[in-house]
Short mmCIF file of C-alpha atoms in Angstrom, two decimals:
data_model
loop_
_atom_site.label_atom_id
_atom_site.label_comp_id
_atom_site.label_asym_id
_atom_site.label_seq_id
_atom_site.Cartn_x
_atom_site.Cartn_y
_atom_site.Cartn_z
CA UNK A 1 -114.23 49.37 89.00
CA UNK A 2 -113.88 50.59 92.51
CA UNK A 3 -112.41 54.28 93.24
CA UNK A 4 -108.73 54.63 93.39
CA UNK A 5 -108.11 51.83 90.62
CA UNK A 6 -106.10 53.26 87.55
CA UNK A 7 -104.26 51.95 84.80
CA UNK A 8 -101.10 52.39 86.10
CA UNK A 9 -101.93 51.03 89.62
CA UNK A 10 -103.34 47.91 87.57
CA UNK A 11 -99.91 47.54 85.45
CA UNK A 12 -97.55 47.43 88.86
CA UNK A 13 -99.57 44.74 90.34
CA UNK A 14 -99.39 42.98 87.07
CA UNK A 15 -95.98 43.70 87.07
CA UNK A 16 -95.24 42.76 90.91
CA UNK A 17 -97.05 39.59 90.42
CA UNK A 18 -96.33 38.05 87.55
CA UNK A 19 -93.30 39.78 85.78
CA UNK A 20 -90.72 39.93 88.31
CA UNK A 21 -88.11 37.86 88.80
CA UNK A 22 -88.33 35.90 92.17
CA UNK A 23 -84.38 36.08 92.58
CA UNK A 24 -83.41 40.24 92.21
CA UNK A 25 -87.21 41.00 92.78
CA UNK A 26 -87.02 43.19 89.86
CA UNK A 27 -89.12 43.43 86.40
CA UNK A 28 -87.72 40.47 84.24
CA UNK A 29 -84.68 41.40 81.97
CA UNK A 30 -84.05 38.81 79.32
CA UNK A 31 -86.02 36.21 80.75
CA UNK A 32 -84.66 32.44 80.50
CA UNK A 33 -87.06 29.54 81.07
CA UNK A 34 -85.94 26.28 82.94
CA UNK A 35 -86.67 22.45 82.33
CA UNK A 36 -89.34 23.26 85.41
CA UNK A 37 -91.12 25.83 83.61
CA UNK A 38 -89.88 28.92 85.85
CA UNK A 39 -88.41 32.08 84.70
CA UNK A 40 -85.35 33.78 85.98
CA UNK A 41 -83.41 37.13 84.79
CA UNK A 42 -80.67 35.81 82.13
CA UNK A 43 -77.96 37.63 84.36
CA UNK A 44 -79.55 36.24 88.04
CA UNK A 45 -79.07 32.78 86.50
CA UNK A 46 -75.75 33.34 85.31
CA UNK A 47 -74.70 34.83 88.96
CA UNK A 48 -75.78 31.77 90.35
CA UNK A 49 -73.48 29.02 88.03
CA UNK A 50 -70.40 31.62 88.49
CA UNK A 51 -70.66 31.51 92.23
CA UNK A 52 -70.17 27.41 91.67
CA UNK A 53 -67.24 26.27 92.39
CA UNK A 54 -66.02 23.98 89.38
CA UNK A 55 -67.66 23.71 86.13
CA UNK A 56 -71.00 22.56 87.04
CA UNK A 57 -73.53 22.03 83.85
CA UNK A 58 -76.71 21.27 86.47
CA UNK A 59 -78.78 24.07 87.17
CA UNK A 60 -80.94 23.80 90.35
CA UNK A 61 -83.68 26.26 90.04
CA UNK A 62 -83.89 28.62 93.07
CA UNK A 63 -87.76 28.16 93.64
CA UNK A 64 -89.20 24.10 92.85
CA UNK A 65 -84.87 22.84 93.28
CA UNK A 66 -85.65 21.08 90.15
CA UNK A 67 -82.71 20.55 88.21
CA UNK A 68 -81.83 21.47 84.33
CA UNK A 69 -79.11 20.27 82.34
CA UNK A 70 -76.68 23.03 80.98
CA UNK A 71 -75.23 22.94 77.48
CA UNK A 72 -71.34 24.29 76.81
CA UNK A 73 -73.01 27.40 76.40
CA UNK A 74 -73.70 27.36 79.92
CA UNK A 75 -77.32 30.30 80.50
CA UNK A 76 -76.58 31.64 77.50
CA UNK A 77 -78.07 28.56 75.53
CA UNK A 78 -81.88 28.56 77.61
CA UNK A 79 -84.75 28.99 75.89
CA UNK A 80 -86.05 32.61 76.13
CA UNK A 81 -89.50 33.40 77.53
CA UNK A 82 -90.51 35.52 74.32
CA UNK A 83 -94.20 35.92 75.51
CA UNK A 84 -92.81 37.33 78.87
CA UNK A 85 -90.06 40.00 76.95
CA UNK A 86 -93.44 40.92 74.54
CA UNK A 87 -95.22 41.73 77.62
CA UNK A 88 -92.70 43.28 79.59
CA UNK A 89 -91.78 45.59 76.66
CA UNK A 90 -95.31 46.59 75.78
CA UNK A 91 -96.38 47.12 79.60
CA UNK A 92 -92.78 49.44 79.25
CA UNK A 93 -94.30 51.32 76.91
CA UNK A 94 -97.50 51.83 77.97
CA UNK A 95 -96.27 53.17 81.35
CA UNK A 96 -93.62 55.74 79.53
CA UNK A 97 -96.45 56.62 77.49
CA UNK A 98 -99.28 57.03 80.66
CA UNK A 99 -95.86 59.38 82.27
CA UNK A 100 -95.81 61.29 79.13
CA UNK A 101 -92.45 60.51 78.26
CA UNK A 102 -91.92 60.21 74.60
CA UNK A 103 -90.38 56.69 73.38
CA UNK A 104 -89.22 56.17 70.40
CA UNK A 105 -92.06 53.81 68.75
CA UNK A 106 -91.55 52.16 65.51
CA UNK A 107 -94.65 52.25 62.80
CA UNK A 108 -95.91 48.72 62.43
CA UNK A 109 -97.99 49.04 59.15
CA UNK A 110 -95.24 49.54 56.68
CA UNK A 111 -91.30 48.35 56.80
CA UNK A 112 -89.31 51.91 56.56
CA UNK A 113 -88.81 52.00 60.07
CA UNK A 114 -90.29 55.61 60.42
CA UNK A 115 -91.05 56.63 64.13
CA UNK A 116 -94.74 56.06 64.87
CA UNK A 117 -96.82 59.68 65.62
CA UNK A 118 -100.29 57.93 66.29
CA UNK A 119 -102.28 54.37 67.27
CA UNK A 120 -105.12 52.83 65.19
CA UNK A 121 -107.84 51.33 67.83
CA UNK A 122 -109.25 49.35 65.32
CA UNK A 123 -105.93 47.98 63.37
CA UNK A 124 -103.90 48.42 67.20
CA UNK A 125 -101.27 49.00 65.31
CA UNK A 126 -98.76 52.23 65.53
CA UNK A 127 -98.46 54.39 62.91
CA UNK A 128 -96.13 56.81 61.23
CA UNK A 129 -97.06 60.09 59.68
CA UNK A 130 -97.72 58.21 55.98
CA UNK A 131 -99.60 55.76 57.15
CA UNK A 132 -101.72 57.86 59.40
CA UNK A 133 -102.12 60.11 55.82
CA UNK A 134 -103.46 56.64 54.62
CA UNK A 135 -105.71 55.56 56.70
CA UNK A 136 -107.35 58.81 56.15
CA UNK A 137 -107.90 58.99 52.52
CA UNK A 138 -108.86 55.14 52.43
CA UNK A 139 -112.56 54.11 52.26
CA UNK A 140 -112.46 51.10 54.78
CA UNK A 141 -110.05 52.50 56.78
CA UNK A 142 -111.62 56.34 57.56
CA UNK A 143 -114.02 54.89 60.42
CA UNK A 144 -111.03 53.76 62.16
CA UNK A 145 -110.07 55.98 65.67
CA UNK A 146 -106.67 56.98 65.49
CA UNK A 147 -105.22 58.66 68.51
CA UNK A 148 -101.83 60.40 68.80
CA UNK A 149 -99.05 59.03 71.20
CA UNK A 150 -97.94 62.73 72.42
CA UNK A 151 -98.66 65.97 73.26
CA UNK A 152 -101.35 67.78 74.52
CA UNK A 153 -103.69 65.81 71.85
CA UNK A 154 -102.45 62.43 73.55
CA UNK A 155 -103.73 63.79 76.99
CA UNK A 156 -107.13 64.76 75.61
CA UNK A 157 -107.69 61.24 73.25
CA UNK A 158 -106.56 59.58 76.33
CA UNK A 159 -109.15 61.37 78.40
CA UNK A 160 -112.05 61.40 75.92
CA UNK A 161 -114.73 58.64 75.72
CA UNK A 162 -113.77 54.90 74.72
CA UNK A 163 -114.27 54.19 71.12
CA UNK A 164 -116.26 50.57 70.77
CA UNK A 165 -114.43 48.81 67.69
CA UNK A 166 -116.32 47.18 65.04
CA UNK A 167 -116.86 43.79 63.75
CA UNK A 168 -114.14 42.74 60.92
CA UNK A 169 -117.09 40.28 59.55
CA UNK A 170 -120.05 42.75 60.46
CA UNK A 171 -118.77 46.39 59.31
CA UNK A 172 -121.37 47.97 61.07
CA UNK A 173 -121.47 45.80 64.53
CA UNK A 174 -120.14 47.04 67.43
CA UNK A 175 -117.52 44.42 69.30
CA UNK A 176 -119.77 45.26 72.32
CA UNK A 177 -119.58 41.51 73.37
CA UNK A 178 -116.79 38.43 74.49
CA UNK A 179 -116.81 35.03 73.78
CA UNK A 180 -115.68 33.31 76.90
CA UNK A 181 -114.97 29.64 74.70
CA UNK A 182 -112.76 31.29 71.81
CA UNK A 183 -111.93 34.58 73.80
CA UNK A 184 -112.23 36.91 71.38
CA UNK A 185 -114.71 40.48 71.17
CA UNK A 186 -117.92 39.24 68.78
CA UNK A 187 -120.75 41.39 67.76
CA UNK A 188 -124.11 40.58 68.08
CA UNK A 189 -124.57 39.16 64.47
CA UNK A 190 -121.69 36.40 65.42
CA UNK A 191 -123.80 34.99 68.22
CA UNK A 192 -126.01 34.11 65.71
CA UNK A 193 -123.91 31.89 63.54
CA UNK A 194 -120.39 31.17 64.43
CA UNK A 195 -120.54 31.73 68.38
CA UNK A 196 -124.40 30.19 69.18
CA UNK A 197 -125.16 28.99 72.52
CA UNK A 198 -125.09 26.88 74.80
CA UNK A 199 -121.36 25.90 72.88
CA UNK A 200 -121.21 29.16 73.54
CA UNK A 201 -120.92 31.54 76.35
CA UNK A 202 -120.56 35.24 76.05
CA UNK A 203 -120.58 38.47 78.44
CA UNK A 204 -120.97 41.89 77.23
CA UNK A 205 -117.75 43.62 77.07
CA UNK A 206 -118.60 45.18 80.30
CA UNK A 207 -118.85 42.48 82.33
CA UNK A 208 -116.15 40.07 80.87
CA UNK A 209 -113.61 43.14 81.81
CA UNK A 210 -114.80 42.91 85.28
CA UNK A 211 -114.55 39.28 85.37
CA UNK A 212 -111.46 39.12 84.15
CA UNK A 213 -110.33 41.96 86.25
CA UNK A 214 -111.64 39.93 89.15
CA UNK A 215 -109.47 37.01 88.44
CA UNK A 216 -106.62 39.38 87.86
CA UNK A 217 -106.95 40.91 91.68
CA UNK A 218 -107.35 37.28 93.19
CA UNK A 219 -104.38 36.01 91.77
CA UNK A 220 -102.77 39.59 92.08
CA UNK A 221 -103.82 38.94 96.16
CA UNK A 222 -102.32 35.20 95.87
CA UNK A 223 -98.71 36.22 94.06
CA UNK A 224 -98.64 39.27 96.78
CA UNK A 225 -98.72 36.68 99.38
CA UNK A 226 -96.10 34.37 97.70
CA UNK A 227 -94.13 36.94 97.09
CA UNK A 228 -94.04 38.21 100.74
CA UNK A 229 -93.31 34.24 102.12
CA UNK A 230 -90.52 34.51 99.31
CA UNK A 231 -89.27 37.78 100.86
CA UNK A 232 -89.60 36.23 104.24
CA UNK A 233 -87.76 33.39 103.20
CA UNK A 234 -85.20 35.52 102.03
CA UNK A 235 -84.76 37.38 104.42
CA UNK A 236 -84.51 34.50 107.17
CA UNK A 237 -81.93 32.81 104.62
CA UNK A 238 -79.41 36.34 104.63
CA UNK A 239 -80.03 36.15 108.56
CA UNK A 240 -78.92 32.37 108.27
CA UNK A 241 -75.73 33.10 106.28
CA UNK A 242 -75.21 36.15 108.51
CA UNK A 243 -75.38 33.66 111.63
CA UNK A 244 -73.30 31.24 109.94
CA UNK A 245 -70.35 33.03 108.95
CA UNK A 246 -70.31 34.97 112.32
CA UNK A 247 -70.53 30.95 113.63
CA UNK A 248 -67.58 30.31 111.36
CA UNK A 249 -65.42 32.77 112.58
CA UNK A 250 -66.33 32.28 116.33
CA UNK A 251 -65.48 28.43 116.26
CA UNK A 252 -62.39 29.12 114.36
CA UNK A 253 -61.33 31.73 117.45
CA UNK A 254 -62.40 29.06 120.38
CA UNK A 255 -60.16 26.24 118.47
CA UNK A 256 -57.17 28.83 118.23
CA UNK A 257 -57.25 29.60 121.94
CA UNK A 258 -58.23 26.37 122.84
CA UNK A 259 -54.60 25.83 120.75
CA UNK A 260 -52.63 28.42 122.32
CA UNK A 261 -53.41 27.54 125.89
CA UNK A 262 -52.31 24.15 124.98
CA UNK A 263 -49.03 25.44 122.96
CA UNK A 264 -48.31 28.07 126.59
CA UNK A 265 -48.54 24.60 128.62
CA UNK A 266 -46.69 22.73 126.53
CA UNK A 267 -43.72 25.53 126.49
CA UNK A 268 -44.02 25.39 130.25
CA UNK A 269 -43.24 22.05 130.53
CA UNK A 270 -40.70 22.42 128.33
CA UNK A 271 -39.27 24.70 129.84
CA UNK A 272 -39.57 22.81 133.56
CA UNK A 273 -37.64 19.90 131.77
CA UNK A 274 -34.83 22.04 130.50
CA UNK A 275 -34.39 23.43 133.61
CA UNK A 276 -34.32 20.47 135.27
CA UNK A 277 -31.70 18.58 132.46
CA UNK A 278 -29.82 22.11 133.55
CA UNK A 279 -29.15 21.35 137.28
CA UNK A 280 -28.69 18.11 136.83
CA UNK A 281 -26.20 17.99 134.33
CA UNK A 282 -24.48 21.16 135.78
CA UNK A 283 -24.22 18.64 139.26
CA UNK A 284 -22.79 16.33 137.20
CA UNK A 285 -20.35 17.81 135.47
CA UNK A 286 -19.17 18.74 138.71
CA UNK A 287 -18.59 15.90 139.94
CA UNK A 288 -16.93 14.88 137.01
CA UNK A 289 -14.58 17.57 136.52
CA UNK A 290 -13.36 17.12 140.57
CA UNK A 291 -12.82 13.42 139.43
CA UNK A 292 -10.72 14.26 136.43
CA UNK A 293 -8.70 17.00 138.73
CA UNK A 294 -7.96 14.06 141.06
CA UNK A 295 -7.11 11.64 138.46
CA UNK A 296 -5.07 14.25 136.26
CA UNK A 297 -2.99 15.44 139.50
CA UNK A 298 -2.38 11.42 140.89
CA UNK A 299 -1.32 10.56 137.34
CA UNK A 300 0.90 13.70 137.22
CA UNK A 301 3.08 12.40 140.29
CA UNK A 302 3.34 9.04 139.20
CA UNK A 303 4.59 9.98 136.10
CA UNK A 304 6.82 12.30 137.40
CA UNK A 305 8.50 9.76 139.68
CA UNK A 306 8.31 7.43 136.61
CA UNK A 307 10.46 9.93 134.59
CA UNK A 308 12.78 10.53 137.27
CA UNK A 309 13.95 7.34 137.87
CA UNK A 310 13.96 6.17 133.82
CA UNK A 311 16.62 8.74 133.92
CA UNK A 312 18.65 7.58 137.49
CA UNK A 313 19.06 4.19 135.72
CA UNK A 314 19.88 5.26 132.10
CA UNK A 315 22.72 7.93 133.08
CA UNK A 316 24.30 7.10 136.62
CA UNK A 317 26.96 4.84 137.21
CA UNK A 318 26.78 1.95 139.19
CA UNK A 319 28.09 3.65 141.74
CA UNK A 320 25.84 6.24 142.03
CA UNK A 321 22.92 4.22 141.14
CA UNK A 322 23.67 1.98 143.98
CA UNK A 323 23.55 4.67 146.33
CA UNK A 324 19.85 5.87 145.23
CA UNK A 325 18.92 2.31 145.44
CA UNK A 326 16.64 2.49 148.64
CA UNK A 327 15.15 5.61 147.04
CA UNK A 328 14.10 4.48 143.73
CA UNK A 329 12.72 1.07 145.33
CA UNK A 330 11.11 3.29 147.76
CA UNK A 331 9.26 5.49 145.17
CA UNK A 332 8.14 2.14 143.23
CA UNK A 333 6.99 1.21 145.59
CA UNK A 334 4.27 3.60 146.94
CA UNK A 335 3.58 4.05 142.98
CA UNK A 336 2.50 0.37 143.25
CA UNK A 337 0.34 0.99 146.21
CA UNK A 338 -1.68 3.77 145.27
CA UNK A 339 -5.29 3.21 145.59
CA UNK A 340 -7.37 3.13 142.15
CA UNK A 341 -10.89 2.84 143.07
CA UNK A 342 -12.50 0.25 140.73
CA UNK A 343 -16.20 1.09 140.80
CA UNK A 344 -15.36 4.79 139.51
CA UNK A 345 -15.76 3.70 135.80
CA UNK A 346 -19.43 2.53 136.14
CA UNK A 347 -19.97 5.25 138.42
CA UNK A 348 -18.73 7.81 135.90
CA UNK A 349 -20.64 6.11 133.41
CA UNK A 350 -23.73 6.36 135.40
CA UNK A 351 -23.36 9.94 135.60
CA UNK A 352 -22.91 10.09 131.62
CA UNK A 353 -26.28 9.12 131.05
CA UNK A 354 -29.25 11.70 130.71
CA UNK A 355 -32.35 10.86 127.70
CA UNK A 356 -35.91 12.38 127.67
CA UNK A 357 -38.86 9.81 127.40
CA UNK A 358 -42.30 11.28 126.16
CA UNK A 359 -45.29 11.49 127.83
CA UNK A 360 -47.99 8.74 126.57
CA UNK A 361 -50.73 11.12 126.16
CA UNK A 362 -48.11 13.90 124.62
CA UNK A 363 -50.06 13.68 121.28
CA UNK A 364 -54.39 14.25 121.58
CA UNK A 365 -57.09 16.09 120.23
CA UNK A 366 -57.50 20.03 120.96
CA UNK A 367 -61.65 19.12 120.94
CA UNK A 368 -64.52 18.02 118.52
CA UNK A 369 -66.78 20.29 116.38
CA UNK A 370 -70.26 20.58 117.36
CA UNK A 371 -72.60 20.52 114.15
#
C-alpha cells in the first residue's frame, strides 16, 4: 500500500464515491431505490415530488430522467436499498470507532440485547461481557482473537500485528489465501479438493487485497470524476436558474415601461381631445346663448305688444277703440314683418352636434416575447 493510505482515508473515498447521494451530496440517509436502479436520500426524493405542482405519481429520476411510477404512498412506498443502509451503518461505526468515540454496539451472539465490550476476528461478531466469558472457557472457541472496542486496550489490539483466521473445515489452516471464482478466504488444504485449478483461481491474501484495492482506487478515480461533472453540472444549472429568474424579472420591467409610456401617451391625447371638445363647445355655447338672448328679447316685444292690444279690444269702448285704431294696426303690423331667419334651426342644430370617433389602430400589441 503506498505511504499516506489509511483506513480512514480509504472509508471517505468509499464513502464519496459510492455512498453519497448525487442530489444533497451527502452520505445516504434512508436510501430509496428507483425503477432505474439509482439511489436517492428518502427525504431528497420526497423534496423533489413536493416542489410539483399538482399531484404527480411519476417520478423522473434526477440522474438517467428515467421515470418510476409512484404508489398513493407517494416515496414513502420505494423499495429500500438495505445493502446500502448495512454498509453505510457499519462504515458509521467503524469510523466512530477508528475516532475513539464510544457507540453504543449491540452483542450479536446472544438475544439480551447487552452492549457489546469486544469483537471476535474469527466469529466477526460483537460481543458482550458473557459471551466474551464464553468464548473463553470453550474448547473450539479459545483460539479465537478477541479484541476490545475501547479504551486504551482498543488502541493497542488495533495497533498490534494482524491475526490470520483459520479454516472452519481445516482447524489448523491458516485463511492465508482467496478464491477469486467463489470469493471467499480458503486455506491451502481447500485448493486441494473443493477450490482445484484451473476452475479455480486463487491469490494469496496479500495480493487479492491489493487487487482489489486496485479496482477500488480506479473506480474511486472514475466516481471522483463523475462526481465533479455532476458538481459542475450543478453548479452551471443554479447559475441557469439564477440567470433565469433575474431574466424573468427584467422582461417583466421592460413590458411595464414599455406599458406606461404607452398609458402617458395615451393620457396625452386624451387630454389634447378634451381640451379641444373644451374650446369648441365653450365657442359654441356662445354662440348659442347670444342667439337665445336675441330670440328671448324679440319674442319679449312681440308679446308685449300682443298683450297690450288683447286688452285695448277687450275693455275700451268703441269709441275709444276707434281712436287707437291706426295704432294697434300699426303695431300688427311691424309684428307681422319682423324678420325670422329660416336657416337658424339647422344652423343651431349644426352647432349641437359634437361625437368622438376612435382611432383605427387605438387597440395593438405593447411587443412580443423573445424566447
Amino acid at each position: 500500500m503506498a505511504s499516506g493510505v489509511t483506513t480512514a482515508s480509504v472509508l471517505d473515498k468509499i464513502s464519496q464515491g459510492h455512498l453519497e447521494c448525487t442530489i444533497c451530496f451527502n452520505r445516504f440517509q434512508t436510501p430509496k431505490v428507483l425503477a432505474c436502479s439509482h439511489c436517492f436520500c428518502y427525504a431528497c426524493l420526497k423534496e423533489i415530488v413536493s416542489s410539483k405542482s399538482g399531484s404527480s405519481r411519476v417520478l423522473a429520476c434526477p440522474v438517467c430522467r428515467k421515470e418510476t411510477q409512484l404508489s398513493e404512498k407517494g416515496v414513502l412506498a420505494l423499495p429500500d436499498n438495505a445493502t446500502m443502509a448495512s454498509i453505510i451503518d457499519e462504515i458509521n461505526e467503524q469510523e466512530m470507532l477508528m475516532k475513539g468515540q464510544k457507540i453504543k454496539v449491540i452483542c450479536q451472539a446472544c438475544s439480551e440485547g447487552q452492549d457489546a465490550v469486544s469483537r471476535c476476528l474469527d466469529c466477526e461478531d460483537y460481543l458482550c461481557t458473557g459471551c466474551q466469558q464464553a468464548h473463553l472457557r470453550l474448547s473450539k472457541l479459545k483460539s479465537h482473537k478477541i479484541t476490545p472496542l475501547y479504551g486504551d486496550q482498543a488502541s493497542l489490539a488495533s495497533s498490534a500485528p494482524k491475526h490470520t483466521p483459520k479454516c472452519g473445515k481445516h482447524r489448523e489452516q491458516d485463511l492465508s489465501l482467496y478464491c477469486e471464482k467463489c470469493q471467499v478466504l480458503i486455506c491451502a488444504e481447500c485448493i486441494v479438493d473443493e477450490h482445484k485449478q484451473p476452475q479455480h483461481m486463487y491469490y494469496t491474501t496479500e495480493e487479492a487485497g491489493g487487487l482489489f484495492k486496485q479496482a477500488v482506487f480506479k473506480l474511486l478515480a472514475t466516481a471522483e470524476a463523475k462526481k465533479t461533472e455532476l458538481k459542475g453540472i450543478r453548479d452551471m444549472t443554479v447559475h441557469s436558474n439564477t440567470r433565469l429568474e433575474f431574466a424573468i424579472a427584467n422582461t417583466k420591467y421592460k413590458i411595464s415601461q414599455t406599458a406606461n409610456t404607452s398609458i402617458a401617451y395615451i393620457r396625452q391625447q386624451e387630454q389634447k381631445l378634451h381640451d379641444q371638445v373644451t374650446k369648441t363647445g365653450q365657442e359654441r355655447l356662445m354662440t348659442v346663448k347670444i342667439s337665445l338672448t336675441n330670440q328671448n328679447e324679440k319674442l319679449a316685444t312681440v308679446d308685449q305688444c300682443l298683450e297690450t292690444i288683447k286688452t285695448i279690444t277687450s275693455h275700451s269702448n268703441v269709441n275709444d277703440l276707434l281712436k287707437k285704431k291706426t295704432k294697434i294696426l300699426s303695431d300688427l303690423e311691424e309684428i307681422t314683418k319682423v324678420v325670422i331667419d329660416v336657416n337658424e334651426k339647422q344652423r343651431l342644430e349644426k352647432l349641437a352636434i359634437i361625437d368622438f370617433n376612435a382611432g383605427v389602430n387605438l387597440v395593438q400589441p405593447l411587443g412580443t416575447i423573445q424566447q
